[in-house]
């Protein structure tokens, strides 16, 4: 991982094909009348690599006439994340004269899988071509030695030079401006759009890559940082209460009412009564949510990443930060895991003093006094009132920092920048893989989101013992026992009343682990009306007449009222007859959910009051018992479904089905049929 923020000279080392010596040249050397021109032809891309955001692999010949930037990155690297906005800005300014190609050369094993890179491309809204260089073939060809490194190729396909580190925009902007002018005047620029451009599409889900979660039993609030939707979502601990959205959902840095406020990829949250403190990561700020006034304000941060490295101390609010990823409150001190500067920071909420608390700013895993210890992208933090516990992601470690300012940093598990894996055990034999979250339970045990291993681990901090608590290690969305459950890069977690609440990031879901029964479930958010764009009413096929209304007390997005049905008393079934459009199928990863309490005539067993099953056989039949009489029955359905071939388009739909039920001995059937037809959304 890159250890400095910038490098003054601009250079690149090209390993010539055939094993020739390295060639190093300054980018500013003029050739053929151009200020910036290369001498060495850019090597062709290997033919057997996976590509994203394009319909077919690119070749160097197809890029003739384009200025090309190769961005060598790995998706967990904070320095690589920091230059994504710079690349966006360069692409916006220079349009089709410039092609940025992300060369993803993975540090962690999990980062080398194309499906996982696809997730991160969607999460960070990367629309330029990305090639999976998992075996470092392109990396080695260009002689790259650090993440991130950006290599510049001129419109004639020659390598000009490169730059390692952050601060990409101010370095490349004047160079590209000159190149566009000079090569354009010479008629050597091709400004037609890239023919193979095909950006990855994103699913329509209630949450979009939620990063962290915070539970507050005192107020029955569950706060979710809906990270890629740039907002905070508030619901009840069981998901049955009213859902509230804080933020417009558009990226920005705006204080004001809940409806006016704007965030940019918020992450960690900590709660203090009616106040919640939010690590607004890409705004490089700490925001304050006040539930009593329903407003958002800024505690510290200017909206810009710190211009010095490491950032300088000061007095809130006018202090520049660098990617705060998580926060925790101890007394009157707010501690933040400052991923961007590899430090822990502290804000004195009385005086506003904001300063580094632990870590020198150098990236490594070195214990010792607070100010000289070395950390590596801390991304999760919690406290038991005696120690700070933090997930140090880039060294796959769980570490501690004393609350005594004269104390030290220690390590519970984790050994090095390139020491990672999935190994349970004791002490230095333990291996995690880019863990992002940690929480202290009342019994002193630590629960950890072992993110890249798709697991939840439990760690005894005294014995330094770590074991898998939940998850098979396979990426997926499967509920059930902790040994059978599956997660997909969970990013954060919190504890409340015997349960763990988990931000299951790549599943766009909140998962719940009951520590007593050791079972995993997916939180069913009943009130989703404010989370998803309003859909057009859907008219179900079958039983007529039907009426679609907008009952304000309904639990689903909309209510479908079916014609009355008559059934015989005794054992029977509810038949949820879901019709999918041709070419669509149920989502293979998300659960089909039915929430029902029954009625005076429809008796539902406890096991089926909250029914969830991933990809069930349709129609879904659930057993019930009918009692004589008449009453209305309703069920709340949440259905996840996708385009059936490429699964590039996925949707979620919540609906309440209501039907009057008459139970009579004269009836000839013992089944209630509840039909519903899914209709793909259309763009307006």
mmCIF file of N, CA, C and O in Angstrom, residues 229-232 245-254 257-263 296 530:
data_model
loop_
_atom_site.group_PDB
_atom_site.id
_atom_site.type_symbol
_atom_site.label_atom_id
_atom_site.label_comp_id
_atom_site.label_asym_id
_atom_site.label_seq_id
_atom_site.Cartn_x
_atom_site.Cartn_y
_atom_site.Cartn_z
ATOM 1 N N UNK A 229 -26.393 5.247 -1.106
ATOM 2 C CA UNK A 229 -27.536 6.131 -1.329
ATOM 3 C C UNK A 229 -27.354 7.475 -0.635
ATOM 4 O O UNK A 229 -28.264 8.311 -0.647
ATOM 5 N N UNK A 230 -26.204 7.677 0.024
ATOM 6 C CA UNK A 230 -25.856 8.964 0.633
ATOM 7 C C UNK A 230 -26.925 9.437 1.616
ATOM 8 O O UNK A 230 -27.319 10.611 1.613
ATOM 9 N N UNK A 231 -27.354 8.542 2.510
ATOM 10 C CA UNK A 231 -28.402 8.911 3.444
ATOM 11 C C UNK A 231 -28.322 8.021 4.683
ATOM 12 O O UNK A 231 -27.633 6.993 4.688
ATOM 13 N N UNK A 232 -29.052 8.431 5.727
ATOM 14 C CA UNK A 232 -29.203 7.631 6.933
ATOM 15 C C UNK A 232 -30.654 7.182 7.009
ATOM 16 O O UNK A 232 -31.577 7.990 6.846
ATOM 17 N N UNK A 245 -36.112 8.652 6.627
ATOM 18 C CA UNK A 245 -34.908 8.871 5.837
ATOM 19 C C UNK A 245 -34.350 10.244 6.171
ATOM 20 O O UNK A 245 -35.080 11.243 6.185
ATOM 21 N N UNK A 246 -33.053 10.298 6.442
ATOM 22 C CA UNK A 246 -32.372 11.559 6.713
ATOM 23 C C UNK A 246 -31.397 11.810 5.567
ATOM 24 O O UNK A 246 -30.449 11.042 5.362
ATOM 25 N N UNK A 247 -31.658 12.854 4.811
ATOM 26 C CA UNK A 247 -30.832 13.161 3.646
ATOM 27 C C UNK A 247 -31.623 13.037 2.366
ATOM 28 O O UNK A 247 -32.574 12.245 2.267
ATOM 29 N N UNK A 248 -31.219 13.797 1.370
ATOM 30 C CA UNK A 248 -31.942 13.805 0.100
ATOM 31 C C UNK A 248 -31.677 12.570 -0.731
ATOM 32 O O UNK A 248 -32.435 12.254 -1.646
ATOM 33 N N UNK A 249 -30.584 11.865 -0.435
ATOM 34 C CA UNK A 249 -30.186 10.731 -1.270
ATOM 35 C C UNK A 249 -29.240 11.126 -2.375
ATOM 36 O O UNK A 249 -28.683 10.261 -3.056
ATOM 37 N N UNK A 250 -29.020 12.428 -2.561
ATOM 38 C CA UNK A 250 -28.050 12.925 -3.533
ATOM 39 C C UNK A 250 -26.762 13.283 -2.802
ATOM 40 O O UNK A 250 -26.773 13.829 -1.707
ATOM 41 N N UNK A 251 -25.625 12.981 -3.449
ATOM 42 C CA UNK A 251 -24.334 13.301 -2.838
ATOM 43 C C UNK A 251 -24.207 14.817 -2.638
ATOM 44 O O UNK A 251 -24.500 15.611 -3.537
ATOM 45 N N UNK A 252 -23.785 15.239 -1.452
ATOM 46 C CA UNK A 252 -23.602 16.659 -1.196
ATOM 47 C C UNK A 252 -23.125 16.890 0.222
ATOM 48 O O UNK A 252 -22.930 15.943 1.004
ATOM 49 N N UNK A 253 -22.945 18.158 0.569
ATOM 50 C CA UNK A 253 -22.471 18.536 1.903
ATOM 51 C C UNK A 253 -23.316 19.718 2.363
ATOM 52 O O UNK A 253 -22.927 20.879 2.261
ATOM 53 N N UNK A 254 -24.524 19.388 2.849
ATOM 54 C CA UNK A 254 -25.503 20.408 3.191
ATOM 55 C C UNK A 254 -26.098 20.120 4.555
ATOM 56 O O UNK A 254 -26.554 19.002 4.815
ATOM 57 N N UNK A 257 -32.615 20.684 7.590
ATOM 58 C CA UNK A 257 -33.631 19.718 8.006
ATOM 59 C C UNK A 257 -33.309 18.338 7.456
ATOM 60 O O UNK A 257 -32.488 18.187 6.544
ATOM 61 N N UNK A 258 -33.995 17.323 8.013
ATOM 62 C CA UNK A 258 -33.782 15.962 7.528
ATOM 63 C C UNK A 258 -34.037 15.869 6.024
ATOM 64 O O UNK A 258 -33.373 15.099 5.323
ATOM 65 N N UNK A 259 -34.997 16.623 5.520
ATOM 66 C CA UNK A 259 -35.330 16.559 4.096
ATOM 67 C C UNK A 259 -34.330 17.316 3.235
ATOM 68 O O UNK A 259 -34.191 17.034 2.045
ATOM 69 N N UNK A 260 -33.596 18.265 3.820
ATOM 70 C CA UNK A 260 -32.660 19.102 3.055
ATOM 71 C C UNK A 260 -31.217 18.616 3.129
ATOM 72 O O UNK A 260 -30.416 18.893 2.235
ATOM 73 N N UNK A 261 -30.868 17.934 4.206
ATOM 74 C CA UNK A 261 -29.466 17.580 4.457
ATOM 75 C C UNK A 261 -28.920 16.662 3.374
ATOM 76 O O UNK A 261 -29.655 15.902 2.740
ATOM 77 N N UNK A 262 -27.601 16.736 3.187
ATOM 78 C CA UNK A 262 -26.927 15.874 2.219
ATOM 79 C C UNK A 262 -25.660 15.300 2.841
ATOM 80 O O UNK A 262 -24.955 15.972 3.601
ATOM 81 N N UNK A 263 -25.394 14.049 2.486
ATOM 82 C CA UNK A 263 -24.201 13.334 2.919
ATOM 83 C C UNK A 263 -23.455 12.825 1.686
ATOM 84 O O UNK A 263 -23.968 12.887 0.567
ATOM 85 N N UNK A 296 -29.759 18.347 10.744
ATOM 86 C CA UNK A 296 -28.391 17.840 10.600
ATOM 87 C C UNK A 296 -27.446 19.029 10.603
ATOM 88 O O UNK A 296 -27.697 20.038 9.927
ATOM 89 N N UNK A 530 -40.698 5.008 1.840
ATOM 90 C CA UNK A 530 -39.764 6.118 1.678
ATOM 91 C C UNK A 530 -38.397 5.656 1.184
ATOM 92 O O UNK A 530 -37.525 6.482 0.919
#
